[in-house]
Amino acid sequence: MVFRDWPELQDDIPHILAQAQKILFVIDGFDELGAPPGALIQDICGDWTQQKPVPVLLGSLLKRKMLPKATLLVTTRPRALRDLRFVAEQPIYIRVEGFLESDRRAYFLRHFGDEDQAMRAFELMRSNAALFQLGSAPAVCWIVCTTLKLQMEKGEDPAPTCLTSTGLFLRFLCSQFPQGAQLWGALRALSLLAAQGLWAQMSVLHGEDLESAGVQESDLRLFLDRDILRQDRVSKGCYSFIHLSFQQFLTALFYALEKEEEEDRDGHAWDIGNVQKLLSREERLKNPDLIQAGRFLFGLANEKRVKELEATFGCRMSPEIKQELLRCDISRKNGHSTMADLKELLCCLYESQEDELVKEVMAQFKEISLHLNAVDMAPSSFCFKFKNVFPADAYRNLCLALRGHKTVTHLTLQGTDQKDVLPALCEVLRHPECNLRYLGLVSCSATTQQWADLSLALEANRSLMCVNLSDNELLDEGAKLLYTTLRHPKCFLQRLSLENCHLTEANCKDLAAVLVVSRELTHLCLAKNSLKDTGVKFLCEGLSYPECKLQALVLWNCDITSDGCCSLAKLLQEKSSLSCLDLGLNHIGVTGVKVLCEALSKPLCNLRCLWLWGCSIPPFSCEDLCSALSCNQSLITLDLGQNPLGSSGVKMLFQTLTRPGTLQTLRLKIDDFNDELHKLLEEIKENNPQLIIDTEKHDPWKKRPSSHDFMI
């Protein structure tokens, strides 16, 4: 089987297979194998000279019975992952996400050549969150580029095409053929094969599939010529669709096309479920590929699109399809027991772009409860307008409802469009009876003017104690506006997070001035901003003033080196209000650790919590840490997690901690927990019962180790 295409190598097979460690077998499309249940684990064979069926050979390779030293690269869709896990020995799984956003942008630039056209097309695809997700597949990017480029060349407006995935795929299909081509029969044959394959969870078609569906190879030639269908280079009788999403689109066409009288409308003869079954929750759970096909079917209920398809292929769309959709459980109020079901209905209705259909379905609902993300916004906006409800208005109404509301003290708005929300929020903050104590505006889009308005509202507010502005493109300009508020004598803000707000070292000079005059600010998070050593130096100048009240400072992942640590060490040796410091994920080096430890050894050092997670601290730096721990009387938390301390470094620390001390929490990474360390740990428990040693079983990447301690 391996050398079928290279018969001249037949005599070399024994020599080649004798060096199995140098062989790579690529099994592309495990999910398309279609082997009977259990076939891969029956009659497992270790002798490659025996003739065996393909499933047996494949199972023998996967179970490492045959050529165990060879390397196997297996690709599969998620639906077959469970079967692969059952049969594969010691696999390593890698999830391939497809094109990143930067890859998609680069693809568009290469395809169009003209940068202006490419970026216009790219932004159109990005404006449709669902289509943009599909665009992670290179084939879908090709479809989008091909379609939009042709429209631009004709002087047509491509914007309406990208409104829905159905509209884009339909325009692509119609653009490949001249109007009036009279290809109804060929299109019907292709859609039948697509539906048959989708229900069987197969995207590769074989000769027997064509025969069972009554389709001739000649029916497919037009689609092969246009890359809608592809023929295997080796097995000429095997065909596959350009992408799963296009197979799903063609499956929807199977249901939408009007059938001839003698045809089996519901597809029973081909093991294809009817429309009701296609859209049922049970079938979608068993076969998730049906979900997108259902959305496309709603998209094909649009009368304008129907006319374009009919004009191109000379076919007729079923006049009953809209009524069939209305009769399905998904379109009825009692068919939605979960929020996911309701979201799916909104996506389907959005694909249709049919006002009357949406009105009829939405009329059933008197009350709807949803958690919306970016992908949900367009479908919900389109559907809710028929109930006189808009998500942006809902956010605004929520904010306005909080005016004077004494029991609501915490509010977080994440990833929202601030164009409509921020003015309402500012109105809430300025209200004399506002009782909000915590405000989170995370990953929100806002203009400089809107940040200015928010700063003024914060200045007028008397209740807020904690504000989280993480992951906003605040920049130095926006931060300066906020600092004006913090300098106000009646600003009562105590905790502020500016994590990942694109601040620079230059910004720290203005911030240092704030630290000197602010009467209330005690906790400040500046994580994930490139402040560098210069920025730290500016901050330390402000922190050194006796008027400064700051107690906790987060400088996680701020591009700080040993020079920045020198500035901090100098500050810590003096009388300072700073008691908690997070320097995690900064490459402070051996020198940085040394100067910090020297500061910890000084009697005036007031530091209670120090986080040095992921700072590349080597084993020999533990000697400096041990020296500091021996004489420090204030430190209660020390985080050394994700540092390569080694057994020798951990041993030094444990030996020091067997003596009574003030430390209450120690986090560190232990690669080899040997008997000697176990013995020392028992001694620590006896002499320091208050000390908790955390050996990093949690995932600190998901949540910054100091985040709980800083309550931000």
XYZ file of C-alpha atoms in Angstrom:
712
model
C 0.000 0.000 0.000
C 2.796 2.412 0.937
C 4.744 1.896 -2.282
C 1.820 1.682 -4.680
C 2.956 4.869 -6.422
C 6.652 3.953 -6.313
C 6.922 0.354 -7.550
C 10.633 0.849 -8.241
C 11.232 0.938 -4.470
C 9.605 -2.454 -3.889
C 12.950 -4.238 -3.413
C 14.071 -1.650 -0.857
C 11.061 -2.119 1.444
C 12.838 -4.392 3.990
C 15.779 -1.980 4.255
C 13.521 1.071 4.614
C 11.214 -0.475 7.213
C 14.203 -1.732 9.183
C 14.885 1.944 9.965
C 11.361 2.647 11.214
C 12.582 5.425 13.506
C 13.235 7.493 10.360
C 9.768 6.931 8.860
C 6.885 9.389 9.129
C 3.399 8.140 8.240
C 0.885 10.913 7.534
C -2.734 9.848 8.005
C -4.773 12.773 6.740
C -8.472 12.767 7.616
C -8.889 10.070 10.265
C -12.503 11.190 10.635
C -13.151 10.164 7.007
C -12.026 6.564 7.461
C -15.559 5.249 7.845
C -14.401 1.954 9.342
C -17.005 -0.190 11.164
C -16.981 0.145 14.983
C -14.156 -1.878 16.503
C -12.442 -2.538 13.168
C -9.299 -0.674 14.235
C -8.695 -2.841 17.300
C -9.539 -6.258 15.843
C -6.944 -8.644 14.407
C -4.057 -6.312 15.342
C -0.971 -7.427 13.456
C 2.752 -6.768 13.910
C 3.916 -8.365 10.661
C 4.020 -5.807 7.844
C 4.547 -8.535 5.237
C 1.009 -9.892 5.752
C -1.780 -8.568 3.558
C -4.479 -7.094 5.774
C -7.459 -4.751 5.285
C -6.680 -1.042 5.592
C -8.433 -0.639 9.021
C -6.305 -3.474 10.444
C -3.073 -1.960 9.111
C -4.028 1.471 10.417
C -5.058 0.106 13.811
C -1.793 -1.846 14.064
C 0.204 1.330 13.406
C -1.824 3.424 15.867
C -1.578 0.778 18.600
C 2.217 0.704 18.020
C 2.074 -3.014 17.261
C 3.430 -2.603 13.739
C 6.607 -0.528 13.284
C 6.463 0.839 16.853
C 9.449 3.141 16.291
C 7.838 4.942 13.352
C 6.271 8.381 13.785
C 2.615 8.953 12.910
C 1.032 12.307 12.101
C -2.758 11.985 12.186
C -5.189 14.762 11.282
C -8.817 14.635 12.311
C -11.825 16.819 12.981
C -12.981 16.965 16.615
C -15.885 14.575 15.976
C -13.481 11.587 15.623
C -11.160 12.576 18.459
C -12.807 10.218 20.916
C -12.267 7.230 18.601
C -8.661 8.266 18.004
C -7.977 8.550 21.735
C -9.333 5.049 22.203
C -6.945 3.480 19.695
C -3.806 5.686 19.696
C -0.917 4.840 22.014
C 0.808 7.736 23.830
C -0.482 10.470 21.510
C 0.474 14.147 21.629
C -2.479 16.379 20.692
C -2.066 19.693 18.910
C -5.095 21.823 18.100
C -4.674 23.603 14.771
C -6.642 26.853 14.894
C -6.146 27.850 11.257
C -5.450 31.405 10.125
C -4.886 34.008 12.829
C -6.193 37.512 12.156
C -2.760 38.578 10.901
C -2.682 35.566 8.548
C -6.084 36.480 7.144
C -4.991 40.062 6.567
C -1.821 38.887 4.791
C -3.866 36.488 2.633
C -6.188 39.298 1.518
C -3.229 41.530 0.649
C -1.660 38.792 -1.489
C -4.920 37.900 -3.231
C -5.972 41.438 -4.129
C -2.595 43.012 -4.813
C -4.218 46.424 -4.321
C -3.872 47.325 -0.620
C -6.947 49.583 -0.490
C -9.198 46.925 -2.017
C -7.685 44.216 0.178
C -8.219 46.148 3.413
C -11.746 47.142 2.430
C -12.605 43.489 1.793
C -10.870 42.395 4.998
C -12.772 44.922 7.117
C -16.040 43.803 5.530
C -15.353 40.207 6.524
C -14.300 41.285 10.013
C -17.537 43.250 10.436
C -19.401 39.923 10.390
C -18.164 38.029 13.476
C -19.568 34.677 12.310
C -18.036 34.989 8.832
C -14.754 36.140 10.344
C -14.638 32.974 12.452
C -15.168 30.844 9.348
C -12.322 32.804 7.750
C -9.789 30.971 9.909
C -9.972 28.350 7.144
C -7.832 29.314 4.108
C -10.509 27.934 1.761
C -13.108 30.321 3.184
C -10.673 33.227 2.802
C -10.307 32.241 -0.853
C -14.099 32.201 -1.302
C -14.455 35.636 0.321
C -11.588 37.160 -1.678
C -12.758 35.661 -4.973
C -16.309 36.898 -4.472
C -15.536 40.413 -3.264
C -12.787 41.033 -5.808
C -15.161 40.157 -8.655
C -17.788 42.517 -7.235
C -15.285 45.359 -6.896
C -14.097 44.833 -10.477
C -17.721 45.168 -11.620
C -18.149 48.364 -9.600
C -20.683 46.735 -7.240
C -20.956 47.482 -3.528
C -19.631 44.374 -1.691
C -20.929 45.436 1.739
C -24.381 43.743 1.502
C -22.714 40.486 0.448
C -20.805 40.229 3.740
C -23.855 40.895 5.875
C -24.397 37.137 6.284
C -22.438 33.978 5.521
C -25.349 32.734 3.399
C -25.266 35.853 1.243
C -21.519 35.515 0.707
C -21.620 31.810 -0.203
C -24.637 32.275 -2.472
C -22.970 35.151 -4.311
C -19.811 33.051 -4.732
C -21.780 30.133 -6.180
C -23.771 32.310 -8.574
C -20.680 34.252 -9.676
C -19.067 31.059 -10.948
C -21.733 30.483 -13.618
C -23.440 32.673 -16.235
C -27.085 33.576 -15.624
C -29.574 31.247 -17.259
C -27.084 28.373 -17.336
C -29.892 25.841 -16.731
C -27.834 23.730 -14.352
C -30.660 22.740 -12.040
C -29.976 19.021 -12.400
C -26.265 19.356 -11.665
C -26.899 21.617 -8.662
C -29.525 19.220 -7.329
C -27.082 16.304 -7.672
C -24.320 18.184 -5.851
C -26.610 19.307 -3.020
C -27.871 15.747 -2.582
C -24.313 14.440 -2.222
C -23.513 17.226 0.243
C -26.536 16.392 2.404
C -25.884 12.673 2.244
C -22.281 13.206 3.335
C -23.157 15.673 6.102
C -25.692 13.343 7.695
C -23.131 10.527 7.529
C -20.492 12.935 8.916
C -18.345 12.430 5.821
C -16.883 15.084 3.542
C -15.145 12.656 1.154
C -17.371 11.065 -1.474
C -16.625 7.765 -3.194
C -17.937 6.134 -6.337
C -20.460 4.068 -4.390
C -21.847 7.264 -2.814
C -22.492 8.686 -6.273
C -24.094 5.436 -7.380
C -26.426 5.203 -4.369
C -27.557 8.793 -4.969
C -28.055 8.227 -8.683
C -25.465 10.875 -9.557
C -23.238 10.636 -12.623
C -19.620 11.816 -12.585
C -20.471 14.050 -15.540
C -22.896 15.961 -13.258
C -19.931 17.063 -11.149
C -17.542 18.220 -13.880
C -18.676 21.873 -13.807
C -18.106 22.081 -10.052
C -14.703 20.392 -10.297
C -13.611 22.950 -12.882
C -14.466 25.783 -10.464
C -12.828 24.257 -7.372
C -16.155 23.914 -5.564
C -15.540 20.179 -5.607
C -12.102 18.591 -5.646
C -10.982 15.246 -7.008
C -8.325 13.185 -5.274
C -5.108 13.109 -7.320
C -4.494 9.430 -6.575
C -7.980 7.953 -6.164
C -9.833 9.490 -9.090
C -13.166 8.209 -7.788
C -12.884 10.224 -4.563
C -14.268 13.739 -4.249
C -14.290 16.317 -1.467
C -15.853 19.748 -1.027
C -13.694 22.858 -0.916
C -14.533 23.215 2.793
C -16.969 21.778 5.318
C -18.827 25.110 5.507
C -19.571 24.982 1.775
C -20.817 21.409 2.125
C -23.134 22.705 4.856
C -24.329 25.463 2.528
C -25.043 22.953 -0.256
C -26.878 20.743 2.248
C -29.175 23.670 3.004
C -29.727 24.015 -0.751
C -30.884 20.389 -0.875
C -33.766 21.280 1.450
C -34.499 24.646 -0.178
C -34.668 23.456 -3.804
C -38.091 22.467 -5.081
C -38.272 18.725 -5.638
C -39.816 16.983 -8.605
C -42.942 14.944 -7.962
C -41.205 11.574 -8.092
C -38.435 12.660 -5.703
C -38.352 11.730 -2.039
C -38.717 15.195 -0.554
C -37.601 14.254 2.954
C -34.638 12.205 1.758
C -35.644 8.916 3.443
C -34.184 6.912 0.563
C -30.746 8.396 1.226
C -30.708 8.382 5.071
C -31.170 12.140 5.156
C -33.353 13.664 7.867
C -36.154 16.105 7.099
C -36.132 19.819 7.950
C -37.617 19.204 11.404
C -34.876 16.705 12.165
C -32.134 18.936 10.732
C -33.076 21.709 13.164
C -33.770 19.516 16.201
C -31.642 19.850 19.310
C -31.123 16.086 19.535
C -29.657 15.759 16.036
C -27.473 18.840 16.470
C -25.995 17.351 19.647
C -25.247 14.083 17.841
C -23.907 15.818 14.730
C -22.753 19.426 15.383
C -22.038 19.895 11.651
C -25.803 20.215 11.143
C -25.886 23.501 13.100
C -24.373 25.648 10.356
C -26.467 23.878 7.706
C -29.586 24.911 9.631
C -28.446 28.527 9.691
C -27.822 28.439 5.946
C -31.323 27.042 5.414
C -32.810 30.056 7.187
C -30.567 32.209 5.001
C -32.064 30.618 1.889
C -35.546 31.635 3.033
C -34.707 35.157 1.858
C -36.778 35.931 -1.253
C -34.223 38.276 -2.814
C -31.500 35.651 -2.626
C -33.858 33.042 -4.032
C -34.368 35.109 -7.172
C -30.617 35.351 -7.778
C -30.221 31.590 -7.460
C -33.205 30.850 -9.683
C -31.961 33.257 -12.368
C -28.503 31.680 -12.427
C -29.350 27.978 -12.362
C -32.852 27.930 -13.820
C -34.117 26.180 -10.708
C -37.093 26.799 -8.444
C -36.889 27.152 -4.698
C -39.489 25.448 -2.566
C -42.385 27.828 -1.739
C -43.025 25.769 1.402
C -39.624 26.200 3.018
C -40.552 29.273 5.073
C -43.597 27.546 6.539
C -41.529 24.459 7.279
C -39.078 26.590 9.222
C -41.906 28.154 11.220
C -43.250 24.702 12.102
C -39.901 23.536 13.504
C -39.256 23.451 17.250
C -36.407 25.932 16.921
C -38.878 28.591 15.722
C -41.319 28.028 18.567
C -41.074 29.525 22.032
C -41.524 26.182 23.796
C -38.573 24.773 21.841
C -36.017 26.793 23.847
C -35.145 25.256 27.181
C -31.660 26.764 27.263
C -29.998 30.077 26.505
C -27.940 28.295 23.817
C -31.156 27.314 21.991
C -32.365 30.903 22.022
C -29.028 32.214 20.751
C -29.131 29.659 17.934
C -32.587 30.873 16.931
C -31.341 34.483 16.796
C -28.415 33.408 14.594
C -30.790 31.575 12.246
C -33.169 34.521 12.003
C -30.285 36.895 11.355
C -29.106 34.728 8.449
C -32.552 35.027 6.873
C -32.617 38.858 6.833
C -36.375 38.376 6.318
C -38.300 40.947 8.349
C -41.648 39.156 8.201
C -40.159 35.830 9.268
C -38.380 37.461 12.213
C -41.506 39.370 13.261
C -43.599 36.200 13.271
C -41.089 34.241 15.350
C -40.223 37.043 17.791
C -43.900 37.835 18.414
C -44.069 34.726 20.642
C -41.579 36.110 23.158
C -42.609 38.457 25.948
C -39.363 38.169 27.905
C -35.823 37.148 26.895
C -32.753 36.654 29.107
C -29.363 36.488 27.376
C -25.650 36.921 27.996
C -24.296 38.511 24.821
C -20.772 38.413 23.410
C -19.336 40.057 20.282
C -20.617 37.286 17.973
C -24.133 37.596 19.413
C -24.474 41.354 19.001
C -25.415 41.495 15.296
C -28.041 38.688 15.447
C -29.600 40.037 18.640
C -29.669 43.628 17.338
C -31.396 42.506 14.154
C -33.998 40.386 15.944
C -34.682 42.619 18.936
C -35.456 45.663 16.811
C -38.757 43.972 16.007
C -39.491 44.015 19.747
C -38.270 47.624 20.026
C -35.263 46.433 22.022
C -31.644 47.104 21.073
C -28.626 45.715 22.981
C -27.000 49.162 23.104
C -30.250 50.582 24.496
C -30.423 47.708 26.959
C -26.962 48.589 28.290
C -27.946 52.253 28.479
C -31.231 51.481 30.243
C -29.366 49.265 32.684
C -26.973 52.088 33.545
C -29.775 54.607 33.957
C -31.666 52.189 36.195
C -28.727 52.243 38.604
C -29.174 55.925 39.415
C -29.851 56.124 43.130
C -30.037 52.311 43.400
C -28.659 51.713 46.887
C -28.325 47.907 46.751
C -26.227 47.708 43.554
C -22.607 48.336 44.517
C -20.620 46.445 41.823
C -20.877 46.959 38.045
C -18.712 45.394 35.312
C -19.131 46.162 31.602
C -16.852 44.115 29.378
C -16.234 44.344 25.642
C -19.071 46.788 25.005
C -19.375 49.606 22.483
C -19.079 52.732 24.612
C -20.606 55.081 22.025
C -24.022 54.747 23.658
C -23.161 53.284 27.055
C -20.562 55.686 28.449
C -22.769 58.796 28.447
C -25.389 56.910 30.455
C -22.735 55.530 32.795
C -21.337 59.019 33.376
C -24.846 60.179 34.239
C -25.085 57.395 36.822
C -21.720 58.277 38.370
C -22.661 61.952 38.669
C -25.961 61.165 40.386
C -25.784 62.309 44.043
C -27.314 59.033 45.281
C -25.060 56.712 43.248
C -23.915 53.897 45.545
C -21.501 52.049 43.236
C -18.312 51.035 45.033
C -16.696 48.952 42.260
C -16.681 49.781 38.540
C -15.115 47.568 35.869
C -14.769 48.756 32.257
C -12.752 45.957 30.662
C -11.838 45.709 26.956
C -14.128 48.590 26.063
C -13.826 50.778 22.985
C -13.938 54.489 23.817
C -12.664 57.740 22.328
C -10.347 60.218 24.061
C -13.312 62.542 24.600
C -15.276 59.736 26.242
C -12.364 59.031 28.594
C -12.342 62.747 29.413
C -16.081 62.644 30.207
C -15.584 59.556 32.366
C -12.750 61.267 34.270
C -14.997 64.235 35.059
C -17.773 61.882 36.195
C -15.341 60.043 38.477
C -14.302 63.385 39.941
C -17.923 64.144 40.812
C -18.584 60.679 42.274
C -18.347 60.168 46.039
C -18.995 56.418 46.377
C -16.531 54.604 44.092
C -13.580 52.991 45.826
C -12.287 50.651 43.125
C -12.024 51.149 39.326
C -10.757 48.488 36.899
C -9.889 49.770 33.404
C -7.877 46.710 32.296
C -7.318 45.901 28.615
C -8.332 49.328 27.328
C -6.348 51.349 24.812
C -6.175 54.204 27.285
C -2.695 55.305 26.159
C -0.721 58.066 27.895
C -3.192 60.708 26.704
C -6.206 59.017 28.287
C -4.269 58.261 31.463
C -3.362 61.946 31.922
C -7.070 62.814 31.956
C -7.628 60.243 34.673
C -4.693 61.526 36.729
C -6.334 64.958 36.885
C -9.229 63.305 38.706
C -6.926 61.416 41.075
C -5.259 64.686 42.095
C -8.614 66.185 43.083
C -8.817 66.564 46.898
C -12.312 65.045 46.984
C -11.443 61.941 44.934
C -12.015 58.909 47.191
C -10.701 56.239 44.816
C -8.595 53.682 46.708
C -7.863 50.968 44.130
C -7.094 51.440 40.442
C -6.163 48.877 37.773
C -4.626 50.120 34.515
C -3.461 46.669 33.409
C -2.606 46.424 29.707
C -3.633 50.012 28.937
C -0.716 50.702 26.536
C 1.076 53.040 28.949
C 4.762 53.959 28.510
C 7.636 54.976 30.788
C 6.975 58.648 29.974
C 3.535 58.308 31.551
C 5.084 57.328 34.887
C 6.364 60.858 35.488
C 2.790 62.189 35.568
C 1.683 59.230 37.663
C 4.468 59.820 40.189
C 3.138 63.335 40.777
C -0.311 61.837 41.450
C 1.117 59.435 44.051
C 2.516 62.365 46.008
C -0.780 64.270 46.321
C -3.433 61.511 46.259
C -4.894 61.146 49.737
C -6.785 57.883 49.198
C -5.062 55.743 46.520
C -3.604 52.648 48.203
C -3.603 49.955 45.472
C -2.313 50.450 41.914
C -2.002 47.803 39.176
C 0.148 48.688 36.134
C 0.662 45.117 34.870
C 1.394 44.432 31.188
C 2.503 47.985 30.388
C 6.002 48.519 28.986
C 7.145 50.870 31.761
C 10.766 49.668 31.746
C 13.419 50.734 34.242
C 12.994 54.450 33.501
C 9.300 54.289 34.366
C 10.058 52.464 37.627
C 12.601 55.144 38.537
C 9.945 57.862 38.076
C 7.440 55.902 40.198
C 9.970 55.414 42.993
C 10.539 59.166 43.133
C 6.834 59.659 43.842
C 6.689 56.725 46.270
C 9.590 58.128 48.292
C 7.578 61.144 49.484
C 6.161 60.737 53.024
C 2.780 62.050 51.758
C 2.398 59.013 49.440
C -0.211 56.533 50.741
C 0.286 53.702 48.204
C 0.498 50.275 49.830
C 0.297 47.812 46.912
C 1.934 48.100 43.488
C 1.643 45.565 40.637
C 4.404 45.749 38.025
C 3.802 42.286 36.518
C 5.313 41.911 33.026
C 6.472 45.539 32.690
C 9.874 44.939 30.985
C 11.807 45.630 34.194
C 15.445 44.533 34.636
C 17.958 44.690 37.487
C 18.252 48.489 37.059
C 14.580 48.884 37.940
C 15.108 46.616 40.955
C 17.898 48.911 42.148
C 15.450 51.839 42.212
C 12.892 49.752 44.106
C 15.495 48.400 46.533
C 16.594 51.933 47.405
C 12.955 52.855 48.098
C 12.325 49.762 50.258
C 15.320 50.501 52.485
C 13.752 53.798 53.501
C 10.563 54.423 55.432
C 7.796 53.857 52.885
C 4.084 53.039 52.851
C 4.635 50.345 50.170
C 3.978 46.906 51.666
C 3.017 44.742 48.641
C 5.018 44.504 45.410
C 4.433 42.249 42.371
C 7.397 41.992 39.977
C 6.284 38.752 38.317
C 7.305 37.924 34.746
C 10.133 40.464 34.650
C 13.660 39.272 33.837
C 15.256 40.901 36.865
C 18.289 38.595 36.802
C 20.651 37.553 39.570
C 21.551 41.174 40.349
C 17.896 42.167 40.644
C 17.219 39.399 43.186
C 20.364 40.291 45.130
C 19.533 43.992 45.581
C 15.929 43.184 46.562
C 17.173 40.698 49.166
C 19.579 43.295 50.544
C 16.625 45.678 50.929
C 14.566 42.983 52.695
C 17.383 42.602 55.206
C 17.220 46.254 56.279
C 15.283 47.116 59.475
C 13.203 49.887 57.834
C 11.895 47.587 55.072
C 8.125 47.398 55.473
C 7.387 44.904 52.656
C 4.848 42.237 53.613
C 4.169 40.616 50.218
C 6.615 40.065 47.350
C 5.721 38.290 44.098
C 8.608 37.144 41.889
C 6.708 34.629 39.724
C 8.505 33.668 36.503
C 11.532 35.926 37.041
C 14.106 33.296 35.908
C 15.641 33.039 39.383
C 18.449 30.410 39.375
C 19.236 28.000 42.270
C 22.248 29.970 43.584
C 20.087 33.078 44.117
C 18.310 31.133 46.872
C 21.315 31.876 49.089
C 20.438 35.591 48.933
C 16.759 34.798 49.562
C 17.632 32.652 52.581
C 19.792 35.410 54.021
C 16.915 37.896 53.655
C 14.348 35.511 55.189
C 16.611 34.894 58.172
C 16.584 38.518 59.301
C 13.370 39.981 57.809
C 10.558 40.459 60.327
C 7.755 41.769 58.086
C 7.420 39.515 54.996
C 4.388 37.190 55.158
C 3.968 36.234 51.448
C 6.737 35.272 49.016
C 5.924 34.011 45.508
C 8.805 32.257 43.731
C 6.599 30.221 41.406
C 7.693 29.205 37.910
C 11.370 29.791 38.685
C 14.016 27.087 38.009
C 15.163 26.845 41.634
C 16.150 23.186 41.346
C 16.355 20.732 44.243
C 19.399 22.514 45.671
C 17.638 25.891 45.764
C 14.461 24.467 47.316
C 16.571 22.615 49.882
C 18.291 25.853 50.961
C 14.925 27.588 51.356
C 13.419 24.691 53.331
C 16.432 24.538 55.653
C 16.015 28.242 56.408
C 12.278 27.864 56.991
C 12.743 25.115 59.595
C 13.570 27.977 61.954
C 10.620 30.056 63.292
C 9.810 33.124 61.204
C 7.040 35.478 60.065
C 6.447 34.003 56.584
C 2.905 32.639 56.151
C 2.720 31.785 52.420
C 5.457 30.525 50.095
C 4.767 29.635 46.466
C 7.404 27.788 44.478
C 7.873 25.194 41.765
C 9.269 21.814 42.849
C 10.329 19.492 40.037
C 11.735 16.694 42.205
C 10.066 16.244 45.577
C 12.576 13.765 47.029
C 12.743 12.150 50.479
C 15.087 14.817 51.844
C 12.654 17.599 50.906
C 9.766 15.616 52.430
C 11.684 15.366 55.686
C 12.458 19.090 55.716
C 8.818 19.879 54.943
C 7.674 17.880 57.985
C 10.141 19.816 60.126
C 8.791 23.114 58.747
C 5.222 22.071 59.612
C 6.310 21.383 63.170
C 8.331 24.573 63.707
C 6.277 26.950 61.516
C 2.673 25.661 61.642
C 1.343 28.968 60.263
C 3.367 28.606 57.015
C 1.518 27.369 53.901
C 3.735 26.103 51.068
C 1.989 26.156 47.682
C 3.751 23.988 45.090
C 1.898 25.525 42.106
C -0.861 23.098 41.225
C -3.003 25.958 39.874
C -2.550 27.565 36.472
C -1.091 31.029 37.166
C -1.360 32.020 33.503
C -5.138 32.136 33.811
C -5.068 34.418 36.839
C -2.185 36.560 38.063
C -0.993 35.153 41.446
C -1.402 38.534 43.149
C -4.856 39.243 41.698
C -6.716 37.783 44.671
C -4.516 39.608 47.158
C -5.012 42.930 45.391
C -8.778 42.358 44.973
C -8.724 43.799 41.439
